[in-house]
mmCIF file of C-alpha atoms in Angstrom:
data_model
loop_
_atom_site.group_PDB
_atom_site.id
_atom_site.type_symbol
_atom_site.label_atom_id
_atom_site.label_comp_id
_atom_site.label_asym_id
_atom_site.label_seq_id
_atom_site.Cartn_x
_atom_site.Cartn_y
_atom_site.Cartn_z
ATOM 1 C CA UNK A 285 0.000 0.000 0.000
ATOM 2 C CA UNK A 286 1.444 3.345 -0.989
ATOM 3 C CA UNK A 287 2.050 6.167 1.429
ATOM 4 C CA UNK A 288 -0.594 8.264 -0.332
ATOM 5 C CA UNK A 289 -3.307 5.617 0.064
ATOM 6 C CA UNK A 290 -2.372 5.019 3.724
ATOM 7 C CA UNK A 291 -2.559 8.763 4.338
ATOM 8 C CA UNK A 292 -5.969 8.998 2.618
ATOM 9 C CA UNK A 293 -7.251 6.083 4.709
ATOM 10 C CA UNK A 294 -5.978 7.748 7.872
ATOM 11 C CA UNK A 295 -7.642 11.047 6.943
ATOM 12 C CA UNK A 296 -10.930 9.298 6.128
ATOM 13 C CA UNK A 297 -10.845 7.392 9.417
ATOM 14 C CA UNK A 298 -10.095 10.611 11.300
ATOM 15 C CA UNK A 299 -13.034 12.384 9.631
ATOM 16 C CA UNK A 300 -15.368 9.517 10.501
ATOM 17 C CA UNK A 301 -14.145 9.572 14.101
ATOM 18 C CA UNK A 302 -14.680 13.339 14.381
ATOM 19 C CA UNK A 303 -18.188 13.087 12.949
ATOM 20 C CA UNK A 304 -19.078 10.198 15.248
ATOM 21 C CA UNK A 305 -17.718 12.075 18.286
ATOM 22 C CA UNK A 306 -19.770 15.138 17.375
ATOM 23 C CA UNK A 307 -22.953 13.078 17.128
ATOM 24 C CA UNK A 308 -23.398 14.081 13.493
ATOM 25 C CA UNK A 309 -23.382 11.669 10.625
ATOM 26 C CA UNK A 310 -21.133 12.098 7.638
ATOM 27 C CA UNK A 311 -22.764 10.705 4.537
ATOM 28 C CA UNK A 312 -20.726 11.200 1.380
ATOM 29 C CA UNK A 313 -22.711 12.927 -1.399
ATOM 30 C CA UNK A 314 -21.729 10.053 -3.652
ATOM 31 C CA UNK A 315 -23.936 7.699 -1.605
ATOM 32 C CA UNK A 316 -26.983 9.935 -2.109
ATOM 33 C CA UNK A 317 -26.185 10.357 -5.807
ATOM 34 C CA UNK A 318 -25.926 6.596 -6.222
ATOM 35 C CA UNK A 319 -29.216 6.027 -4.404
ATOM 36 C CA UNK A 320 -30.942 8.704 -6.480
ATOM 37 C CA UNK A 321 -29.665 7.086 -9.688
ATOM 38 C CA UNK A 322 -30.968 3.711 -8.516
ATOM 39 C CA UNK A 323 -34.305 5.349 -7.646
ATOM 40 C CA UNK A 324 -34.541 6.716 -11.200
ATOM 41 C CA UNK A 325 -34.136 3.167 -12.511
ATOM 42 C CA UNK A 326 -36.608 1.648 -10.012
ATOM 43 C CA UNK A 327 -39.923 0.472 -11.430
ATOM 44 C CA UNK A 328 -41.828 0.248 -8.142
ATOM 45 C CA UNK A 329 -44.297 2.877 -7.038
ATOM 46 C CA UNK A 330 -42.238 3.878 -4.006
ATOM 47 C CA UNK A 331 -41.428 7.512 -3.360
ATOM 48 C CA UNK A 332 -37.841 8.728 -3.085
ATOM 49 C CA UNK A 333 -37.685 8.759 0.722
ATOM 50 C CA UNK A 334 -39.376 5.367 0.995
ATOM 51 C CA UNK A 335 -36.935 3.949 -1.568
ATOM 52 C CA UNK A 336 -33.880 5.383 0.198
ATOM 53 C CA UNK A 337 -34.899 4.318 3.717
ATOM 54 C CA UNK A 338 -35.506 0.733 2.632
ATOM 55 C CA UNK A 339 -32.502 0.323 0.332
ATOM 56 C CA UNK A 340 -29.626 -1.996 1.337
ATOM 57 C CA UNK A 341 -27.088 0.814 0.825
ATOM 58 C CA UNK A 342 -28.876 2.962 3.405
ATOM 59 C CA UNK A 343 -29.313 0.017 5.751
ATOM 60 C CA UNK A 344 -25.589 -0.705 5.479
ATOM 61 C CA UNK A 345 -24.663 2.906 6.228
ATOM 62 C CA UNK A 346 -27.043 2.949 9.196
ATOM 63 C CA UNK A 347 -25.556 -0.265 10.529
ATOM 64 C CA UNK A 348 -22.011 1.023 10.122
ATOM 65 C CA UNK A 349 -22.882 4.269 11.915
ATOM 66 C CA UNK A 350 -25.059 2.641 14.552
ATOM 67 C CA UNK A 351 -28.075 4.733 13.590
ATOM 68 C CA UNK A 352 -31.502 4.347 12.065
ATOM 69 C CA UNK A 353 -32.099 4.515 8.295
ATOM 70 C CA UNK A 354 -34.260 7.629 8.813
ATOM 71 C CA UNK A 355 -31.255 9.322 10.468
ATOM 72 C CA UNK A 356 -29.116 8.469 7.450
ATOM 73 C CA UNK A 357 -31.780 9.955 5.152
ATOM 74 C CA UNK A 358 -31.940 13.080 7.306
ATOM 75 C CA UNK A 359 -28.175 13.511 7.063
ATOM 76 C CA UNK A 360 -28.343 13.059 3.297
ATOM 77 C CA UNK A 361 -31.025 15.689 2.725
ATOM 78 C CA UNK A 362 -30.092 18.097 5.513
ATOM 79 C CA UNK A 363 -33.310 17.794 7.517
ATOM 80 C CA UNK A 364 -34.156 16.489 10.949
ATOM 81 C CA UNK A 365 -35.164 12.859 11.329
ATOM 82 C CA UNK A 366 -38.624 13.992 12.510
ATOM 83 C CA UNK A 367 -39.148 16.117 9.393
ATOM 84 C CA UNK A 368 -38.010 13.239 7.195
ATOM 85 C CA UNK A 369 -40.334 10.849 9.024
ATOM 86 C CA UNK A 370 -43.275 13.189 8.415
ATOM 87 C CA UNK A 371 -42.373 13.450 4.724
ATOM 88 C CA UNK A 372 -41.957 9.680 4.532
ATOM 89 C CA UNK A 373 -45.328 9.076 6.200
ATOM 90 C CA UNK A 374 -46.998 11.506 3.783
ATOM 91 C CA UNK A 375 -45.293 9.813 0.835
ATOM 92 C CA UNK A 376 -46.479 6.380 1.954
ATOM 93 C CA UNK A 377 -50.018 7.615 2.619
ATOM 94 C CA UNK A 378 -50.185 9.163 -0.853
ATOM 95 C CA UNK A 379 -48.931 5.966 -2.522
ATOM 96 C CA UNK A 380 -51.406 3.848 -0.565
ATOM 97 C CA UNK A 381 -54.279 6.186 -1.462
ATOM 98 C CA UNK A 382 -53.379 5.974 -5.149
ATOM 99 C CA UNK A 383 -53.110 2.178 -4.979
ATOM 100 C CA UNK A 384 -56.495 2.009 -3.234
ATOM 101 C CA UNK A 385 -58.087 4.233 -5.886
ATOM 102 C CA UNK A 386 -56.635 2.093 -8.679
ATOM 103 C CA UNK A 387 -57.973 -1.072 -7.023
ATOM 104 C CA UNK A 388 -61.428 0.506 -6.651
ATOM 105 C CA UNK A 389 -61.433 1.561 -10.294
ATOM 106 C CA UNK A 390 -60.492 -1.986 -11.346
ATOM 107 C CA UNK A 391 -63.354 -3.406 -9.287
ATOM 108 C CA UNK A 392 -65.776 -0.945 -10.891
ATOM 109 C CA UNK A 393 -64.510 -1.880 -14.351
ATOM 110 C CA UNK A 394 -64.948 -5.597 -13.585
ATOM 111 C CA UNK A 395 -68.485 -4.985 -12.326
ATOM 112 C CA UNK A 396 -69.512 -3.216 -15.532
#
């Protein structure tokens, strides 16, 4: 391992330690960018927050940091976990309402 790569590893570890000591989470922008790209390719009806909170990348980050996935999302988007939870709940409620409406419309179409 070269001196440069050892130095970069040391600096990265130091940054992570400082962030963990401060109680703040450091989520590299690259992680959010990757998740957003995967969301763009996703074919499910999930919203962005719902997709991110349930994705294995987010779960891995949360596990590594010893936090909840909603905390990781909050760090990514610069909001509080409570605000993100409210947005997530609204997103899920909207998706469920749309799915319910679609199911009702299908039942009406079958009946006619």
